XYZ file of C-alpha atoms in Angstrom:
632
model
C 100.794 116.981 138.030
C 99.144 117.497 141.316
C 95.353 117.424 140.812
C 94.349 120.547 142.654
C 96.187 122.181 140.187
C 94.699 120.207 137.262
C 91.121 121.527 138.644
C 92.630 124.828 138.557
C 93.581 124.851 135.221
C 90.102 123.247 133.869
C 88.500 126.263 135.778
C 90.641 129.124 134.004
C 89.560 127.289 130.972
C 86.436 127.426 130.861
C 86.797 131.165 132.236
C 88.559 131.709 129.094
C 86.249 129.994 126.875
C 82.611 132.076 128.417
C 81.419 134.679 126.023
C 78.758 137.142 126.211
C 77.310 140.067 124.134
C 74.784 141.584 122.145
C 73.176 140.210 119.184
C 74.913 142.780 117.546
C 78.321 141.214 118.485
C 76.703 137.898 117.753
C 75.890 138.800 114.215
C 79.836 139.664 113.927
C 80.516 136.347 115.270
C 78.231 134.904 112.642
C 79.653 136.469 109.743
C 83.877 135.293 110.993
C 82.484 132.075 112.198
C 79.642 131.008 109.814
C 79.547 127.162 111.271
C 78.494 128.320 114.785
C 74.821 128.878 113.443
C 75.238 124.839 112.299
C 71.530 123.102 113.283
C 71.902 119.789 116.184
C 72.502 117.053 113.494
C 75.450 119.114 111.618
C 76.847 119.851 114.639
C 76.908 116.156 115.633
C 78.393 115.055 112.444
C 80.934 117.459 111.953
C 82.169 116.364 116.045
C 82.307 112.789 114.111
C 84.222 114.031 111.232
C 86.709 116.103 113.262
C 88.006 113.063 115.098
C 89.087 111.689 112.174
C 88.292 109.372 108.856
C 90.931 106.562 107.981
C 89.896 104.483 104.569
C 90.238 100.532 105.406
C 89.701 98.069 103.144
C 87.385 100.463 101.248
C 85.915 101.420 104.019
C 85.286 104.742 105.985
C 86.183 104.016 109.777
C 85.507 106.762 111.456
C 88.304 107.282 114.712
C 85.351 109.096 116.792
C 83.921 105.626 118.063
C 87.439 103.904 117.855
C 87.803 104.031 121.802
C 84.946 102.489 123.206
C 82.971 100.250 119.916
C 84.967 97.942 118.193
C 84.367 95.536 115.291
C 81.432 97.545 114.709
C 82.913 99.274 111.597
C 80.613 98.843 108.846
C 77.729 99.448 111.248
C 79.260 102.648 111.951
C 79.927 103.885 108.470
C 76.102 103.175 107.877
C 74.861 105.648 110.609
C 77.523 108.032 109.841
C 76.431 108.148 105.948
C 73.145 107.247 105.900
C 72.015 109.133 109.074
C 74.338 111.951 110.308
C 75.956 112.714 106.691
C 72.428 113.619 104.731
C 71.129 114.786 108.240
C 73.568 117.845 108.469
C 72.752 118.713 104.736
C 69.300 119.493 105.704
C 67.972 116.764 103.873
C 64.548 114.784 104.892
C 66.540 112.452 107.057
C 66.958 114.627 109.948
C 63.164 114.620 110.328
C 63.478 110.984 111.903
C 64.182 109.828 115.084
C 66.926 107.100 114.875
C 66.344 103.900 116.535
C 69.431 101.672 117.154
C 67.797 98.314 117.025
C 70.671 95.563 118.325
C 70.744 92.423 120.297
C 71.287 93.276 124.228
C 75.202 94.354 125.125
C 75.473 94.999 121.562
C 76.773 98.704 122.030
C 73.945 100.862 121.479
C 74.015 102.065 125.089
C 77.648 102.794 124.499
C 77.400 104.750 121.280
C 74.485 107.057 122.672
C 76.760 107.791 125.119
C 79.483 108.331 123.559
C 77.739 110.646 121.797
C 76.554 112.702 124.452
C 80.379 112.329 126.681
C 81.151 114.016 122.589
C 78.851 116.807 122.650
C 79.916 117.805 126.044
C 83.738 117.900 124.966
C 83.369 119.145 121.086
C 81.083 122.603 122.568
C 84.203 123.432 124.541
C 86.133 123.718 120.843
C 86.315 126.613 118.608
C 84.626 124.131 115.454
C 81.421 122.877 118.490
C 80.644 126.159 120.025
C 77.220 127.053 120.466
C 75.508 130.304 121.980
C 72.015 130.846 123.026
C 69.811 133.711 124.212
C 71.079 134.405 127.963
C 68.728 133.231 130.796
C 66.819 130.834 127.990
C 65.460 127.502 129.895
C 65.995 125.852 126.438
C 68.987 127.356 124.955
C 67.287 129.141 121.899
C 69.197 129.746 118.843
C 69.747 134.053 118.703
C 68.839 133.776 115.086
C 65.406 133.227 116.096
C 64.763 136.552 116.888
C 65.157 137.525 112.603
C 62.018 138.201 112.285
C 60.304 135.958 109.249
C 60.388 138.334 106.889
C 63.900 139.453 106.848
C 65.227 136.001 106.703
C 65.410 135.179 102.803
C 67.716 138.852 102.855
C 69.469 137.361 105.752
C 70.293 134.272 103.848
C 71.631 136.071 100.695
C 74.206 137.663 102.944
C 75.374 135.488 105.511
C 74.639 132.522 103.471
C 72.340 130.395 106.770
C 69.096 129.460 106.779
C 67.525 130.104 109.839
C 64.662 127.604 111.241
C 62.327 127.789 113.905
C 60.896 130.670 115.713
C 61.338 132.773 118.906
C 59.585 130.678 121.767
C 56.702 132.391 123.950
C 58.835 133.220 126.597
C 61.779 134.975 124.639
C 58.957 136.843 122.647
C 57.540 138.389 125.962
C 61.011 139.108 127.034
C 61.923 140.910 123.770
C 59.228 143.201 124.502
C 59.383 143.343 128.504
C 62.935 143.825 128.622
C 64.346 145.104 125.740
C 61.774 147.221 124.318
C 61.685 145.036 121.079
C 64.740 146.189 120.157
C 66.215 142.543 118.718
C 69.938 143.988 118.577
C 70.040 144.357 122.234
C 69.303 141.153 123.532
C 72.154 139.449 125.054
C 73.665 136.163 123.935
C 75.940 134.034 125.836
C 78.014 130.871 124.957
C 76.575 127.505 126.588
C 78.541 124.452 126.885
C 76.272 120.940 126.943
C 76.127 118.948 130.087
C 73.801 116.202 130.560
C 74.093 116.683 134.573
C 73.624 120.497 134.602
C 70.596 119.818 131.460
C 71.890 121.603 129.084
C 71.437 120.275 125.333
C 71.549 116.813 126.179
C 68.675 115.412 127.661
C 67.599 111.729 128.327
C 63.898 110.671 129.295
C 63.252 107.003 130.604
C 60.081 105.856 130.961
C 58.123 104.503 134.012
C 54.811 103.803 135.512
C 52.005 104.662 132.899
C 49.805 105.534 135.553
C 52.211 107.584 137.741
C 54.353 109.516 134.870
C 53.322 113.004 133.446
C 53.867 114.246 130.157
C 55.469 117.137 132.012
C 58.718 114.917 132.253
C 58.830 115.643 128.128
C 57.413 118.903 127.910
C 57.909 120.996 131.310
C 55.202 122.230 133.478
C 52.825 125.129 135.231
C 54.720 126.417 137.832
C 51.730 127.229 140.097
C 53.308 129.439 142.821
C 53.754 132.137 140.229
C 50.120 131.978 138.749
C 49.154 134.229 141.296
C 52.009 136.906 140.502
C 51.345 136.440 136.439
C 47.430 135.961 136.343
C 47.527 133.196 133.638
C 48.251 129.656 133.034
C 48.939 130.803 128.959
C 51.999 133.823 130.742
C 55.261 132.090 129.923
C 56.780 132.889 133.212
C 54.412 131.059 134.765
C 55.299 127.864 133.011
C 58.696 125.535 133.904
C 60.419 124.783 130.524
C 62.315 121.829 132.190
C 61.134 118.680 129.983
C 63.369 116.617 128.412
C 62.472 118.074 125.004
C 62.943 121.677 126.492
C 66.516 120.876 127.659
C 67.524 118.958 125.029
C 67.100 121.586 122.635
C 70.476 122.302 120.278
C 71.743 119.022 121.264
C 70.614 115.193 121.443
C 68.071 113.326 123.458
C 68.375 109.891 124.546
C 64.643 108.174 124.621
C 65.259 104.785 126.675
C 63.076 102.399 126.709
C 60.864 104.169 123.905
C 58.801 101.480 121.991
C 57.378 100.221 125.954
C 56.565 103.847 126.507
C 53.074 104.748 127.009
C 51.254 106.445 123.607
C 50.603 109.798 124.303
C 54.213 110.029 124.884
C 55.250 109.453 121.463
C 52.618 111.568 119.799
C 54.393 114.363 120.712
C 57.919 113.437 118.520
C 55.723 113.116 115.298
C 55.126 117.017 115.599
C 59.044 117.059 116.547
C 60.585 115.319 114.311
C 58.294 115.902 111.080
C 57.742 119.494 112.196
C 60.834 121.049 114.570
C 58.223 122.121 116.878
C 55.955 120.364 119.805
C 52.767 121.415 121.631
C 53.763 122.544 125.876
C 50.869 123.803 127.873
C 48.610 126.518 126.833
C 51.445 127.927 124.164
C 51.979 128.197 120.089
C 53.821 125.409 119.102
C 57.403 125.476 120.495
C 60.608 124.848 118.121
C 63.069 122.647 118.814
C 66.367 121.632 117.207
C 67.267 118.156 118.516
C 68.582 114.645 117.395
C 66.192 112.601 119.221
C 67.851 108.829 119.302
C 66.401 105.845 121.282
C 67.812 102.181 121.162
C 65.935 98.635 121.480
C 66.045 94.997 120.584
C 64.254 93.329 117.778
C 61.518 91.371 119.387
C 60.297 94.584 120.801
C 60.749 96.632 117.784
C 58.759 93.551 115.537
C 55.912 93.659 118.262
C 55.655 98.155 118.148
C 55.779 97.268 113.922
C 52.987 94.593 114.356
C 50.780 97.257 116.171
C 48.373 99.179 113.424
C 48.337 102.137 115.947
C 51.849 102.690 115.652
C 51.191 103.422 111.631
C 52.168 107.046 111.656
C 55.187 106.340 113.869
C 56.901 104.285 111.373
C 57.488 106.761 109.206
C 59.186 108.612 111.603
C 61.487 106.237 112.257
C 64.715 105.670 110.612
C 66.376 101.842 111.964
C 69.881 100.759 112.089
C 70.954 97.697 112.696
C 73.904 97.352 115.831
C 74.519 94.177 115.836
C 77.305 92.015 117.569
C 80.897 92.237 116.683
C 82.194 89.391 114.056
C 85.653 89.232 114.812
C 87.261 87.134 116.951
C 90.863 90.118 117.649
C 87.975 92.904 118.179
C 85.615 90.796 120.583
C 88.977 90.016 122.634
C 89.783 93.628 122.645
C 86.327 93.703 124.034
C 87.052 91.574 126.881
C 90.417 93.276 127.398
C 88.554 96.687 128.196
C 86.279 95.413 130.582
C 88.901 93.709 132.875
C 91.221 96.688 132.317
C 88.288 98.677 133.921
C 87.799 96.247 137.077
C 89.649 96.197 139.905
C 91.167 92.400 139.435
C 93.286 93.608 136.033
C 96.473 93.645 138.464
C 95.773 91.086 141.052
C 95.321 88.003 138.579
C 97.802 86.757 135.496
C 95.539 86.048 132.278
C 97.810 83.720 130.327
C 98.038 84.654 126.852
C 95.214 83.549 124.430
C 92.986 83.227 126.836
C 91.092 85.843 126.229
C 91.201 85.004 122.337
C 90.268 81.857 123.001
C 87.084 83.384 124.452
C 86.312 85.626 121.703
C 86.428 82.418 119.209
C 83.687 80.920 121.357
C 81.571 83.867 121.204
C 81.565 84.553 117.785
C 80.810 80.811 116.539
C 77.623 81.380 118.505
C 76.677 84.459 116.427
C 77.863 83.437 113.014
C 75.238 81.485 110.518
C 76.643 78.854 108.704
C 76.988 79.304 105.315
C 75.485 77.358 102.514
C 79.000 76.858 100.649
C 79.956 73.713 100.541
C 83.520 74.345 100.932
C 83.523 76.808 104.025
C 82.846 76.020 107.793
C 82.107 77.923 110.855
C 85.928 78.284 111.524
C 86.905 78.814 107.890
C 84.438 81.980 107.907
C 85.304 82.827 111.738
C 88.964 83.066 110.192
C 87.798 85.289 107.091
C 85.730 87.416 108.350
C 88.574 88.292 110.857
C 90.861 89.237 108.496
C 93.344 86.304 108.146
C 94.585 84.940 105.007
C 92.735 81.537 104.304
C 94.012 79.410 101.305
C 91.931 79.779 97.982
C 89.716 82.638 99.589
C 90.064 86.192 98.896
C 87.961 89.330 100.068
C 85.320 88.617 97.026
C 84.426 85.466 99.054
C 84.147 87.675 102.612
C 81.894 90.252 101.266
C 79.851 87.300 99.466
C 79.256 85.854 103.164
C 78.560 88.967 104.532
C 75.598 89.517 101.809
C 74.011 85.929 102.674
C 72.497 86.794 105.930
C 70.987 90.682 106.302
C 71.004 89.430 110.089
C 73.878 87.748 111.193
C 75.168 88.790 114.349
C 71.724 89.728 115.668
C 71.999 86.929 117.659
C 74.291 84.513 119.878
C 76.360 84.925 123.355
C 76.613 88.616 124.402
C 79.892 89.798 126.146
C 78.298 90.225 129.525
C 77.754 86.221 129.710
C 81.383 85.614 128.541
C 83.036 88.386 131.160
C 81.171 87.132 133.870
C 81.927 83.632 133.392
C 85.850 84.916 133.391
C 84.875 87.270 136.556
C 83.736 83.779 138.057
C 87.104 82.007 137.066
C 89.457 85.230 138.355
C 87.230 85.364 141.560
C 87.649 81.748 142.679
C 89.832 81.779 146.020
C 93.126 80.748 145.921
C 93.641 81.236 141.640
C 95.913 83.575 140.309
C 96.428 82.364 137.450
C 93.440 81.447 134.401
C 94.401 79.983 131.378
C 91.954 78.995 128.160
C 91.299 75.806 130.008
C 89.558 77.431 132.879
C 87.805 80.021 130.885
C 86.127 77.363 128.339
C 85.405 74.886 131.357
C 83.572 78.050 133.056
C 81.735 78.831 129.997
C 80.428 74.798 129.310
C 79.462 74.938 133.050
C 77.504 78.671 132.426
C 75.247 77.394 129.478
C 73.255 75.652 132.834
C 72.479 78.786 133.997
C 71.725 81.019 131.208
C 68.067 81.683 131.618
C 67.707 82.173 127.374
C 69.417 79.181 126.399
C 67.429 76.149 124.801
C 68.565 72.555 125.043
C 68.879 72.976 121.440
C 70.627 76.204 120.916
C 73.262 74.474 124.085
C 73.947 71.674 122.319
C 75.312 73.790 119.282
C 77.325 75.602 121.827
C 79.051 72.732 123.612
C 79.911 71.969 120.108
C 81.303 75.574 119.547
C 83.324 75.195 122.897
C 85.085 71.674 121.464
C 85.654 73.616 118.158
C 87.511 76.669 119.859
C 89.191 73.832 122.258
C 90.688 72.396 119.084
C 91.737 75.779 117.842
C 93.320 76.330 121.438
C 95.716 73.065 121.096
C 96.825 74.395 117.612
C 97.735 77.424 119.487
C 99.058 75.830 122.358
C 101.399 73.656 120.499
C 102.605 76.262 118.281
C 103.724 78.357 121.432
C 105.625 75.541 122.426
C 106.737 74.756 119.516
C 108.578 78.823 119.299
C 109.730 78.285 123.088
C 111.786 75.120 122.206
C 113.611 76.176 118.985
C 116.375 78.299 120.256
C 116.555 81.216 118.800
C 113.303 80.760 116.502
C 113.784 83.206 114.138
C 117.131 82.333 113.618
C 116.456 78.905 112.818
C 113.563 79.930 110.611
C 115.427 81.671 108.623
C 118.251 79.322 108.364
C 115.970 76.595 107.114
C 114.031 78.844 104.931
C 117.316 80.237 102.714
C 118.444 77.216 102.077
C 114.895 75.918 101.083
C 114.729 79.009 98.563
C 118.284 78.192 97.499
C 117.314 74.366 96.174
C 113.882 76.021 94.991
C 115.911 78.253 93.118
C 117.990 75.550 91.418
C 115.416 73.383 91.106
C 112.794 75.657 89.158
C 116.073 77.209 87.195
C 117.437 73.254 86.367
C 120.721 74.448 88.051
C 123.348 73.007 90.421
C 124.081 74.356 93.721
C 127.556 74.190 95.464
C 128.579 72.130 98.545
C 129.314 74.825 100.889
C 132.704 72.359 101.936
C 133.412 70.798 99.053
C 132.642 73.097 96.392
C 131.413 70.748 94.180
C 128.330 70.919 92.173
C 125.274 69.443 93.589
C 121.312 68.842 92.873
C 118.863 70.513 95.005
C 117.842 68.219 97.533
C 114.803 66.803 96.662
C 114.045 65.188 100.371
C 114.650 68.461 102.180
C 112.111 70.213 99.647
C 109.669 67.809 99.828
C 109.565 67.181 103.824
C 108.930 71.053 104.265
C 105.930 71.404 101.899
C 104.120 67.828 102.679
C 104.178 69.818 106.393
C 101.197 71.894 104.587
C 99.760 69.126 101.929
C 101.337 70.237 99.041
C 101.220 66.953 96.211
C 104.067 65.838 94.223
C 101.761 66.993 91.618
C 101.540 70.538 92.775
C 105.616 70.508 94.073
C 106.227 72.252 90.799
C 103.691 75.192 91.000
C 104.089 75.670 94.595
C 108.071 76.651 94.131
C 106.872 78.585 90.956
C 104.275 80.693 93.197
C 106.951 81.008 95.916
C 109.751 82.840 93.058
C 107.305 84.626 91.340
C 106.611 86.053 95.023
C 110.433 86.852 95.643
C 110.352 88.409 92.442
C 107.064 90.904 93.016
C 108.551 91.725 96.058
C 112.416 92.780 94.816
C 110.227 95.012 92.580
C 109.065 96.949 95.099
C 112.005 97.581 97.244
C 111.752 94.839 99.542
C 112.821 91.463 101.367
C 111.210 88.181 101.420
C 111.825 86.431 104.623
C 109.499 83.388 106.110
C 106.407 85.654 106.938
C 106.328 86.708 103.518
C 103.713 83.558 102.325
C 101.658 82.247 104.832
C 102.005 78.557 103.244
C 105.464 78.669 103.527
C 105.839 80.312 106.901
C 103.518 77.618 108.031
C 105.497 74.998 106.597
C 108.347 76.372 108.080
C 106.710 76.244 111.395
C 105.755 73.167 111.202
C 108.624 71.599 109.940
C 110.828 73.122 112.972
C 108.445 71.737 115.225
C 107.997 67.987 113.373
C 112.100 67.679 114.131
C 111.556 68.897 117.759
C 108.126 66.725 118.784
C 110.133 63.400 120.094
C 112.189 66.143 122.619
C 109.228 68.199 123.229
C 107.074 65.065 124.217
C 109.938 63.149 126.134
C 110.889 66.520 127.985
C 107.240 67.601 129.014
C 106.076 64.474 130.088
C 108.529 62.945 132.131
C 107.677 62.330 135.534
C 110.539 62.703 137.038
C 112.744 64.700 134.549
C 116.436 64.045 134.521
C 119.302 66.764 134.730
C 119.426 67.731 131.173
C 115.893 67.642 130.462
C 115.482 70.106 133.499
C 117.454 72.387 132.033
C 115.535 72.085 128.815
C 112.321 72.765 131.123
C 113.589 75.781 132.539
C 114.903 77.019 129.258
C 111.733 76.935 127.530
C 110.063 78.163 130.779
C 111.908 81.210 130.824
C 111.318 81.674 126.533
C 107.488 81.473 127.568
C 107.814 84.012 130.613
C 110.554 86.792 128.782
C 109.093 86.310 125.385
C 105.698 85.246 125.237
C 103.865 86.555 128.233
C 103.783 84.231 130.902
C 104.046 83.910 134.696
C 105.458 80.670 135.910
C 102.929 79.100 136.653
C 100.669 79.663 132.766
C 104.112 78.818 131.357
C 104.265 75.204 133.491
C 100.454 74.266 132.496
C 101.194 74.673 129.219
C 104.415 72.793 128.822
C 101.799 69.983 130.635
C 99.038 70.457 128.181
C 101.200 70.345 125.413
C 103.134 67.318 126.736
C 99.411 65.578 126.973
C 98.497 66.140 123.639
C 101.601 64.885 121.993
C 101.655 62.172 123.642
C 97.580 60.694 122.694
C-alpha cells in the first residue's frame, strides 16, 4: 500500500479515536467503561496481560516481551507477578520504585522501552484509554475534582476508589473558569507519547553543579509574574518536569543511583505518598510507575551508603540478568544483524551463529558442584535438550545453586561486534563458525574488563564450543552424504525394531527371500547401540525401554519413527555415518578428486546448499573441515 495513504489512514484514526466532553459525559463513560478510571500500574499490567499469557513448562510467559527479550522468561514472570500483578491491586508494592538491576546489555534498556513503545500503542485501544482534564500540563485524572467528602458515596456506586487530589492549577481553574461548577469542566482523551511528553517521561541525569531540580519538578515561569503578581499563582509556574509529564503513565529514571541527592528526596514523597513538593504549592499528586535500571557494583556501592537508608525501602530490585540458553542468545544475535544493513550483503553459514551463542553462555554459567555434570552437560539442560539420566528435577536443582548466575560473563555487544568485524573484512562474503570463534579468541586482547585469569577460562570456553562445532559439523555431513537420509533412517531403523521385536519376544523372523525362519541378528543389533555405549549388559534393557516406548506411544494414537528416542535416533545417526566415514574421508580429502568422487562432491554440495542452508562456498569449507577431522 502506498505510504501516503498509510499516513492518511493513521490520521483518520486517531480523528476517530479523540473524545471530548463534560464531566458529566465522563461520569457516563465511567459507569459503561469502569476500567478507564484504572491507576498507572493497573493500566500497565493489564497492557501486559492483554498481549497474551501462554503456560510453559509451568511457567507464565507472558507474549508482551516475546518480540524484543528473549530467554529472559522466568525473569519476566517475576516482575510481572511480583511487581505489576500486586501493583494494580492497590497493594503496598506500587509504592516502590522498581530498579532493574542487570549486568550491562542485559535488556533492561530494552524492557523500559518496550514498555513505554506499549503505553503509547495500548492508550490508542478501547481496554488503555485514558482521559484527563483538557488543557492540564500533567494530564490530571477528572475524578480528582470529587470532592473528598463525596468519595466513599462515589465508591459504593461506581465501585472506584479515587486517589489524589485536584492540583493548584485545576483548583484555580475550577473556580476562574467554571464557576466551581465540577460537572462542567471539560475532559478530553490523551494518548501517551514520550516525544510530545505526555505520560511517559524520562529524566537523565547530568552535571551536579549545572542541573536544576526544575528538570523533575517544572519551574517559575517569570515573564508572567508580572501579569499574576505571585510566585505561589499557578499560572505563573511551568508544570513541565519529568514528574509533571509523566503523570498517568511511567517514568524512566536513567542513571538514578549516580544522581545527585536532593534529586531522589523528592520520589520518597512520590512513591510512599502519590504526591511531591513543586515550588511554592500544596503537595502535588501524581500517579506514575517510576522505573530506573543499573548494574550491581553501583547498586552495592548506593546500598553501602548509610545516607541512602530511607531510600531502600523504597526500592523494590529485580534481578535482569543474561540469557542462559544457547537457541535464545542466537536468536539474539539473529535480531541484531537482521536490523543492520549487512543482513543481505553477507552469507552466515548455518550454526554459526549457534556456535556463538555456546561461547557466550559458558562464560556466564557457574559450574556446578555435581560431580557428574559439566559446563556443557548444564549448557545442554538448561537449554532444553534431552540429556541422558537428567530430567527437569535436576534443571531446576541447578538453577537454585547460584541466586546469581548469569549476572556475569560476555555480553552480546562484545560477541556482535566481533561478528560485525568478521562480516566487515574486505573481500569476505561468506563467515562460517571458524571465523567467528577465531574473531572472538583474537577480541579477548582487547576487551578492556577482561583479566588474564577470567581469559584463560574463556580460551578454554572457545576450544569447548570448537569441539561442539566438529560434532555439528560432521553430523551435517554426515545427512548430506546419505542419500535420501530419512529414507535410509528409517530403513535401518524398522528392521532394527523388527529383530528387537523378536529378540525381546524369543521369536523368529522370516527371510524376506527365502521365507524361512530366522534369529534376529545379533551383529546388526549390537553394531547400532555400541554407536551410543550401550553394554552387552544393558543390550537387554535398552530393547526393553525402546518397546515399552512403541507401546506408550500406540496408546496414544501415534507413530514411532527414529526421532521418537533420542538414544536411538542417535544411534541411528551414527551408525549411517560409521558405514559412510571411509567415502566421506577419501572423497573430501582428495587432492585431486577423480570423476566419480566429483560427482559425489557436487552431490553432497548441492544436499548442503538446497537442504541445509548453504551458499557454495560455506558448503565447500565444510566438506574441507570435515575431510580434516576425519582424517587426524
Amino acid at each position: 500500500m502506498d505510504i501516503l495513504k498509510r499516513i492518511e489512514q493513521y490520521r483518520s484514526q486517531e480523528e476517530r479515536l479523540k473524545w471530548e466532553g463534560t464531566f458529566a459525559e465522563y461520569l457516563q463513560l465511567v459507569e459503561e467503561k469502569p476500567w478507564i478510571a484504572q491507576s498507572a500500574h493497573s493500566r500497565i499490567y493489564n497492557m501486559i496481560k492483554d498481549a497474551g499469557v501462554e503456560e510453559e513448562n509451568g511457567r507464565r510467559v507472558y507474549k508482551f516481551f516475546n518480540s524484543e527479550l528473549y530467554g529472559l522468561e522466568e525473569a519476566l514472570e517475576k516482575l510481572v507477578e511480583e511487581y505489576f500483578h500486586p501493583s494494580a491491586k492497590r497493594l503496598d508494592v506500587r509504592k516502590r520504585i522498581l530498579l532493574l538491576m542487570g549486568p550491562v546489555s542485559g535488556g533492561k534498556s530494552t524492557l523500559v522501552t518496550m514498555l513505554k513503545r506499549g503505553l503509547e500503542a495500548y492508550t490508542r485501544t478501547d481496554n488503555g484509554a485514558v482521559y484527563a482534564l483538557k488543557g492540564c500540563p500533567m494530564h490530571e485524572d477528572p475524578l480528582h475534582l470529587v470532592p473528598a467528602h463525596l468519595r466513599e458515596d462515589f465508591y459504593k456506586q461506581y465501585g472506584i476508589k479515587i486517589e489524589g487530589h485536584l492540583s493548584p492549577l485545576n483548583s484555580l481553574r475550577l473556580e476562574e473558569e467554571y464557576g466551581g461548577r465540577i460537572e462542567d469542566v471539560i475532559v478530553e482523551r490523551i494518548f501517551f507519547s514520550e516525544d510530545k511528553r505526555a505520560g511517559i517521561g524520562t529524566f537523565s541525569p547530568s552535571d551536579p553543579k549545572s542541573q536544576d531540580i526544575a528538570d523533575l519538578t517544572g519551574s517559575i515561569d517569570f515573564s508572567t509574574i508580572a501579569e499574576y503578581g505571585s510566585e505561589s499563582d499557578p499560572r505563573a509556574y511551568r508544570f513541565d518536569g519529568e514528574l509533571n509529564k509523566a503523570n498517568r503513565g511511567l517514568m524512566e529514571f536513567q542513571e538514578m543511583l549516580k544522581c545527585d541527592e536532593k534529586f531522589l528526596w523528592h520520589l520518597l514523597s512520590l512513591t510512599q505518598e502519590g504526591n511531591f513538593k513543586a515550588g511554592r504549592f500544596a503537595l502535588i499528586s501524581a500517579d506514575e510507575l517510576i522505573v530506573a535500571h543499573t548494574n550491581e557494583t553501583e547498586y552495592r556501592s548506593f546500598i553501602a551508603n548509610k545516607k541512602n537508608e530511607a531510600l531502600h525501602s523504597r526500592i523494590i530490585v529485580m534481578p535482569v540478568p543474561y540469557n542462559l540458553k544457547v537457541s535464545e542468545e542466537e536468536r539474539i544475535y539473529e535480531k541484531m544483524i537482521r536490523d543492520s544493513d549487512v543482513a543481505d550483503d553477507v552469507h552466515i553459514a548455518p550454526h554459526t551463529l549457534k556456535v556463538a551463542a555456546m561461547f557466550t553462555i559458558l562464560t556466564r554459567l557457574k559450574e556446578t558442584k555435581r560431580g557428574d555434570i559439566d559446563v556443557i552437560k548444564k549448557m545442554r539442560l538448561y537449554d532444553g535438550e534431552s540429556v541422558e539420566g537428567f530430567n527437569s528435577a535436576d534443571v531446576d536443582e541447578l538453577k537454585n545453586e547460584f541466586q546469581e548466575e548469569g549476572m556475569s560473563g560476555i555480553d552480546p555487544r562484545y560477541v556482535i561486534n566481533r561478528i560485525s568485524s568478521t562480516i566487515i573484512r574486505k573481500g569476505i562474503t561468506s563467515i562460517n563458525a571458524l571465523d567467528v570463534l577465531r574473531s572472538l579468541k583474537e577480541g579477548l586482547d582487547q576487551h578492556p574488563s577482561i583479566t588474564n585469569e577470567r581469559k584463560e577460562v574463556y580460551l578454554n570456553y572457545i576450544s569447548l564450543a570448537r569441539k561442539e562445532y566438529d560434532d555439528i559439523a560432521k553430523k551435517e555431513v554426515q545427512k548430506a552424504f546419505v542419500y535420501s537420509y530419512e529414507e535410509s533412517a528409517k530403513t535401518l531403523m524398522d528392521n532394527y525394531l523388527d529383530n528387537v521385536e523378536a529378540f525381546c519376544n524369543k521369536a523368529k523372523l522370516r527371510d524376506p527371500l527365502t521365507g524361512e525362519e530366522i534369529s534376529p541378528d545379533e551383529k546388526l543389533m549390537r553394531s547400532i547401540e555400541e554407536q551410543i555405549g550401550v553394554s552387552e549388559n544393558a543390550k537387554k534393557s535398552f530393547r526393553e525401554e525402546i518397546l515399552i516406548r512403541i507401546s506408550a506411544l500406540a496408546r496414544k494414537g501415534k507413530n514411532f519413527d527414529y526421532r521418537s528416542h533420542a538414544r536411538l535416533r542417535e544411534a541411528i545417526q551414527k551408525k549411517l555415518f560409521a558405514d559412510l566415514k571411509d567415502v566421506v574421508k577419501i572423497t573430501t580429502s582428495a587432492k585431486t578428486p577423480d570423476e566419480l568422487q566429483l560427482k559425489k562432491i557436487n552431490e553432497v554440495v548441492a544436499r548442503l546448499i538446497d537442504e541445509h542452508g548453504y551458499n557454495s562456498t560455506s558448503a565447500n569449507e565444510l566438506l574441507r573441515y570435515v575431510g580434516s577431522l576425519l582424517n587426524r
